[in-house]
Amino acid sequence: MNRTVVFFHAHPDDEALLTGGTMARLAAEGHRVVLVTATVGEAGLASADLSAGNRLGSVRQRELSTSAEILGCARVVLLGYADSGMAGRPSEAPEAFAVTDPETAARRLAAVLDEEDAAALTTYDAAGGYGHPDHVQVHRVGRRAASLARTPLLLDATVDRRALQRAVRVMGWAKPRSPDLRASRFAGLYTDPGDITHCVDVSAFLAQKREAMRAHLSQTTADGVERNLAWFLRLPAPLFRLAFGREWFVEHGRTAARPPSGDILAGLPGN
Ligand SMILES: [Zn+2]
């Protein structure tokens, strides 16, 4: 049975990194995939020429459309909130997503869920994976929207913490002095493997996921320094598969079982 699945993300590039393979897979299986992004990420790090004025927002919006097309999205909805910037370096914008009234934002997202008669919504875990205030807000707003729209299935898109640390360790061997890739930095992030309800094998969709990541070109450098995305894109195929060949979810209200389910829609009646 074909369903509509709405993926709710904070910034452009989150969709590709966290759920790109699942989106491409569901689209290939005939489901309708809808992407809702809260901000255009205009406070993200980028090269100086792009950060000047308002250019970064429009560039990232175009990059998002390209990524969404590659991943097979039938519709992209931009909620248009201001990017809040990283924790500790908050944006001044009064309309920043992280400080907006979650109830109002949830009503807007619920309207999309209603229009689409969505069977499932993905959000983030309560800590937003790694604590970015916009990602925490995606959790709050997503939870509330699913309840307003009575969306049958609600999942947090996350990362298996142990798999992440393992991949980081292997990547560290492959390129030892990569500054942001020390396994200890990832110890408390995302989700313990014992709490993961779904692990989706996206290895057949890695070419699309990689192309979607590549679409976010503005995110590969900041002030002449390479960012992690550039480095991910250069990983040889076996390492890329190790790091990005699976995607993880925690279904709201379901107890994790071993092994986790490979189909995020398995919990829907009629599946
Ligand atoms: Zn983000």
Short mmCIF file of C-alpha atoms and ligand atoms in Angstrom, two decimals:
data_model
loop_
_atom_site.label_atom_id
_atom_site.label_comp_id
_atom_site.label_asym_id
_atom_site.label_seq_id
_atom_site.Cartn_x
_atom_site.Cartn_y
_atom_site.Cartn_z
CA MET A 1 0.00 0.00 0.00
CA ASN A 2 1.40 3.39 -0.96
CA ARG A 3 1.66 5.92 1.85
CA THR A 4 2.68 9.51 2.33
CA VAL A 5 5.64 10.04 4.64
CA VAL A 6 6.58 13.54 5.79
CA PHE A 7 10.21 14.13 6.78
CA PHE A 8 10.59 17.17 9.05
CA HIS A 9 14.08 18.70 9.19
CA ALA A 10 15.73 21.79 10.67
CA HIS A 11 18.15 22.94 7.94
CA PRO A 12 19.02 22.13 4.33
CA ASP A 13 21.49 19.18 4.30
CA ASP A 14 19.96 17.50 7.39
CA GLU A 15 17.58 15.62 5.07
CA ALA A 16 20.46 14.20 3.01
CA LEU A 17 22.73 13.29 5.93
CA LEU A 18 20.17 11.78 8.31
CA THR A 19 17.35 10.37 6.18
CA GLY A 20 18.38 10.71 2.50
CA GLY A 21 18.65 6.97 1.87
CA THR A 22 15.28 6.21 3.47
CA MET A 23 13.62 8.98 1.46
CA ALA A 24 15.10 7.66 -1.80
CA ARG A 25 14.14 4.12 -0.89
CA LEU A 26 10.53 4.96 0.00
CA ALA A 27 10.16 7.03 -3.19
CA ALA A 28 11.54 4.12 -5.26
CA GLU A 29 9.01 1.82 -3.59
CA GLY A 30 6.21 4.09 -4.78
CA HIS A 31 5.45 6.04 -1.59
CA ARG A 32 4.92 9.79 -1.60
CA VAL A 33 7.81 11.52 0.15
CA VAL A 34 7.31 15.07 1.42
CA LEU A 35 10.10 17.19 2.90
CA VAL A 36 9.34 19.99 5.36
CA THR A 37 12.30 22.18 6.36
CA ALA A 38 12.01 24.72 9.17
CA THR A 39 14.78 27.16 8.12
CA VAL A 40 16.92 27.73 5.04
CA GLY A 41 20.06 27.59 7.19
CA GLU A 42 21.16 31.13 6.45
CA ALA A 43 23.21 31.26 9.69
CA GLY A 44 25.22 28.16 8.75
CA LEU A 45 28.97 28.29 8.28
CA ALA A 46 30.02 28.95 4.69
CA SER A 47 32.66 30.80 2.72
CA ALA A 48 32.87 34.57 3.31
CA ASP A 49 31.47 35.57 -0.11
CA LEU A 50 28.34 33.53 0.52
CA SER A 51 27.91 34.70 4.11
CA ALA A 52 27.75 38.34 2.99
CA GLY A 53 24.27 39.85 2.89
CA ASN A 54 21.41 37.42 2.42
CA ARG A 55 23.03 35.30 -0.27
CA LEU A 56 23.51 32.18 1.77
CA GLY A 57 19.78 31.70 2.37
CA SER A 58 18.88 31.75 -1.32
CA VAL A 59 21.84 29.55 -2.27
CA ARG A 60 20.89 26.99 0.37
CA GLN A 61 17.26 27.05 -0.76
CA ARG A 62 18.39 26.10 -4.29
CA GLU A 63 20.68 23.42 -2.93
CA LEU A 64 17.76 22.01 -0.94
CA SER A 65 15.54 21.80 -4.06
CA THR A 66 18.29 19.94 -5.92
CA SER A 67 18.79 17.52 -3.03
CA ALA A 68 15.02 16.93 -2.69
CA GLU A 69 14.72 16.21 -6.41
CA ILE A 70 17.58 13.69 -6.26
CA LEU A 71 15.93 11.96 -3.29
CA GLY A 72 12.59 11.67 -5.10
CA CYS A 73 10.57 14.12 -2.98
CA ALA A 74 7.15 14.86 -4.41
CA ARG A 75 6.87 18.14 -2.50
CA VAL A 76 9.09 20.47 -0.48
CA VAL A 77 7.60 22.84 2.10
CA LEU A 78 9.74 25.60 3.62
CA LEU A 79 8.34 26.90 6.90
CA GLY A 80 10.60 29.95 6.51
CA TYR A 81 11.81 30.42 10.08
CA ALA A 82 15.15 32.07 10.75
CA ASP A 83 18.10 29.80 11.42
CA SER A 84 19.07 30.02 15.12
CA GLY A 85 22.77 29.31 14.58
CA MET A 86 24.74 26.86 16.69
CA ALA A 87 24.27 26.64 20.47
CA GLY A 88 26.47 29.23 22.15
CA ARG A 89 26.51 31.35 19.03
CA PRO A 90 22.80 32.10 18.70
CA SER A 91 21.41 34.18 15.90
CA GLU A 92 19.92 37.57 16.88
CA ALA A 93 16.88 36.98 14.71
CA PRO A 94 13.68 37.42 16.74
CA GLU A 95 11.89 35.02 14.40
CA ALA A 96 14.54 32.32 14.98
CA PHE A 97 13.04 28.85 14.85
CA ALA A 98 14.46 27.77 18.22
CA VAL A 99 12.61 30.53 20.08
CA THR A 100 9.41 30.63 18.07
CA ASP A 101 6.15 29.55 19.70
CA PRO A 102 6.12 25.76 19.15
CA GLU A 103 2.33 25.64 19.15
CA THR A 104 2.06 28.00 16.14
CA ALA A 105 4.78 26.14 14.24
CA ALA A 106 3.11 22.80 15.10
CA ARG A 107 -0.19 24.04 13.69
CA ARG A 108 1.54 24.91 10.41
CA LEU A 109 3.17 21.51 10.20
CA ALA A 110 -0.10 19.80 11.18
CA ALA A 111 -1.81 21.60 8.27
CA VAL A 112 0.70 19.97 5.88
CA LEU A 113 0.13 16.57 7.55
CA ASP A 114 -3.63 17.01 7.10
CA GLU A 115 -3.37 18.14 3.47
CA GLU A 116 -1.15 15.19 2.69
CA ASP A 117 -3.16 12.71 4.78
CA ALA A 118 0.28 11.66 6.02
CA ALA A 119 0.68 8.14 7.38
CA ALA A 120 4.00 8.93 9.05
CA LEU A 121 6.09 11.85 10.26
CA THR A 122 9.77 11.85 11.16
CA THR A 123 11.23 14.33 13.66
CA TYR A 124 14.34 14.26 15.90
CA ASP A 125 14.96 12.90 19.40
CA ALA A 126 14.46 15.13 22.45
CA ALA A 127 18.09 16.31 22.45
CA GLY A 128 17.99 17.03 18.71
CA GLY A 129 20.73 14.41 18.27
CA TYR A 130 23.59 16.70 19.21
CA GLY A 131 21.89 19.63 20.93
CA HIS A 132 21.46 22.22 18.17
CA PRO A 133 18.56 24.41 19.39
CA ASP A 134 16.78 24.24 16.00
CA HIS A 135 16.98 20.45 16.10
CA VAL A 136 15.53 20.36 19.63
CA GLN A 137 12.68 22.53 18.36
CA VAL A 138 12.06 20.08 15.47
CA HIS A 139 11.42 17.45 18.15
CA ARG A 140 8.97 19.65 20.09
CA VAL A 141 7.12 20.93 17.04
CA GLY A 142 7.03 17.52 15.34
CA ARG A 143 5.60 15.77 18.40
CA ARG A 144 2.87 18.34 18.80
CA ALA A 145 2.02 18.45 15.08
CA ALA A 146 1.64 14.66 14.90
CA SER A 147 -0.71 14.81 17.85
CA LEU A 148 -2.77 17.66 16.34
CA ALA A 149 -3.04 15.88 12.97
CA ARG A 150 -3.44 12.42 14.57
CA THR A 151 -0.66 11.11 12.34
CA PRO A 152 -0.61 7.32 12.87
CA LEU A 153 3.15 6.86 12.93
CA LEU A 154 5.76 9.13 14.54
CA LEU A 155 9.48 8.37 14.34
CA ASP A 156 12.60 10.17 15.53
CA ALA A 157 15.32 10.15 12.89
CA THR A 158 18.56 9.47 14.73
CA VAL A 159 21.91 7.72 14.57
CA ASP A 160 23.03 4.57 16.38
CA ARG A 161 25.61 6.05 18.76
CA ARG A 162 27.77 2.93 18.76
CA ALA A 163 27.77 2.65 14.96
CA LEU A 164 28.65 6.34 14.78
CA GLN A 165 31.62 5.92 17.11
CA ARG A 166 32.80 2.87 15.19
CA ALA A 167 32.60 4.73 11.86
CA VAL A 168 34.39 7.73 13.36
CA ARG A 169 37.17 5.48 14.66
CA VAL A 170 37.65 3.84 11.26
CA MET A 171 37.57 7.25 9.55
CA GLY A 172 40.13 8.48 12.07
CA TRP A 173 42.48 5.67 11.02
CA ALA A 174 41.87 6.52 7.39
CA LYS A 175 42.70 10.17 8.00
CA PRO A 176 44.13 10.50 11.53
CA ARG A 177 44.23 14.24 11.93
CA SER A 178 40.74 15.12 11.01
CA PRO A 179 40.00 17.66 13.76
CA ASP A 180 36.30 17.03 14.36
CA LEU A 181 36.42 13.26 14.26
CA ARG A 182 37.47 11.98 17.67
CA ALA A 183 35.21 9.13 18.77
CA SER A 184 35.04 10.45 22.36
CA ARG A 185 33.26 13.59 21.13
CA PHE A 186 30.36 11.43 19.96
CA ALA A 187 29.90 9.43 23.19
CA GLY A 188 26.71 11.12 24.45
CA LEU A 189 25.15 12.00 21.12
CA TYR A 190 22.10 10.60 19.35
CA THR A 191 20.72 7.23 20.51
CA ASP A 192 21.88 4.15 22.39
CA PRO A 193 21.60 1.10 20.09
CA GLY A 194 19.29 -0.60 22.63
CA ASP A 195 16.64 2.07 22.02
CA ILE A 196 16.66 1.96 18.20
CA THR A 197 13.45 0.47 16.77
CA HIS A 198 14.35 0.68 13.05
CA CYS A 199 17.55 0.29 11.11
CA VAL A 200 17.02 0.87 7.39
CA ASP A 201 19.49 -0.61 4.92
CA VAL A 202 19.99 2.15 2.36
CA SER A 203 23.08 0.68 0.71
CA ALA A 204 21.23 0.35 -2.63
CA PHE A 205 20.51 4.10 -2.52
CA LEU A 206 23.95 5.39 -1.59
CA ALA A 207 24.58 6.97 -4.99
CA GLN A 208 21.48 9.14 -4.53
CA LYS A 209 22.35 9.92 -0.93
CA ARG A 210 25.86 10.96 -1.92
CA GLU A 211 24.58 13.14 -4.78
CA ALA A 212 22.06 14.77 -2.43
CA MET A 213 24.86 15.49 0.07
CA ARG A 214 26.95 16.88 -2.78
CA ALA A 215 24.10 19.23 -3.74
CA HIS A 216 24.80 21.16 -0.51
CA LEU A 217 27.98 22.63 -1.94
CA SER A 218 27.87 25.80 0.22
CA GLN A 219 28.34 23.58 3.29
CA THR A 220 31.66 22.10 2.22
CA THR A 221 33.89 25.00 3.27
CA ALA A 222 33.91 27.88 5.76
CA ASP A 223 36.49 30.65 5.48
CA GLY A 224 38.70 28.50 3.26
CA VAL A 225 38.62 25.57 5.70
CA GLU A 226 37.08 22.28 4.67
CA ARG A 227 34.10 21.13 6.67
CA ASN A 228 33.09 17.56 7.49
CA LEU A 229 30.72 17.38 4.52
CA ALA A 230 33.60 17.83 2.04
CA TRP A 231 35.49 15.12 3.81
CA PHE A 232 32.50 12.72 3.84
CA LEU A 233 32.08 13.23 0.10
CA ARG A 234 35.66 12.16 -0.55
CA LEU A 235 35.41 8.93 1.45
CA PRO A 236 36.18 5.86 -0.65
CA ALA A 237 33.06 3.74 -1.35
CA PRO A 238 33.58 1.12 1.42
CA LEU A 239 34.02 3.80 4.11
CA PHE A 240 31.12 5.82 2.74
CA ARG A 241 28.96 2.70 2.97
CA LEU A 242 30.13 2.04 6.54
CA ALA A 243 29.25 5.57 7.61
CA PHE A 244 26.09 6.16 5.56
CA GLY A 245 24.73 2.77 4.44
CA ARG A 246 22.21 2.54 7.29
CA GLU A 247 19.74 4.99 8.79
CA TRP A 248 18.15 4.72 12.23
CA PHE A 249 14.80 5.61 13.74
CA VAL A 250 12.99 5.35 17.06
CA GLU A 251 9.24 4.86 16.71
CA HIS A 252 7.18 6.70 19.29
CA GLY A 253 5.37 4.25 21.57
CA ARG A 254 7.19 1.11 20.37
CA THR A 255 9.62 -0.89 22.48
CA ALA A 256 12.85 -1.68 20.70
CA ALA A 257 13.29 -5.34 19.72
CA ARG A 258 16.36 -7.22 18.48
CA PRO A 259 17.06 -7.01 15.64
CA PRO A 260 15.44 -3.66 14.84
CA SER A 261 12.90 -3.59 12.01
CA GLY A 262 14.17 -2.67 8.54
CA ASP A 263 10.92 -1.07 7.39
CA ILE A 264 9.82 2.21 9.00
CA LEU A 265 6.23 1.67 7.81
CA ALA A 266 5.97 -1.80 9.39
CA GLY A 267 4.00 -0.43 12.36
CA LEU A 268 1.11 0.81 10.19
CA PRO A 269 -2.08 -1.25 10.06
CA GLY A 270 -2.39 -2.99 6.68
CA ASN A 271 1.37 -3.38 6.24
ZN ZN B 1 20.68 21.02 11.05
#
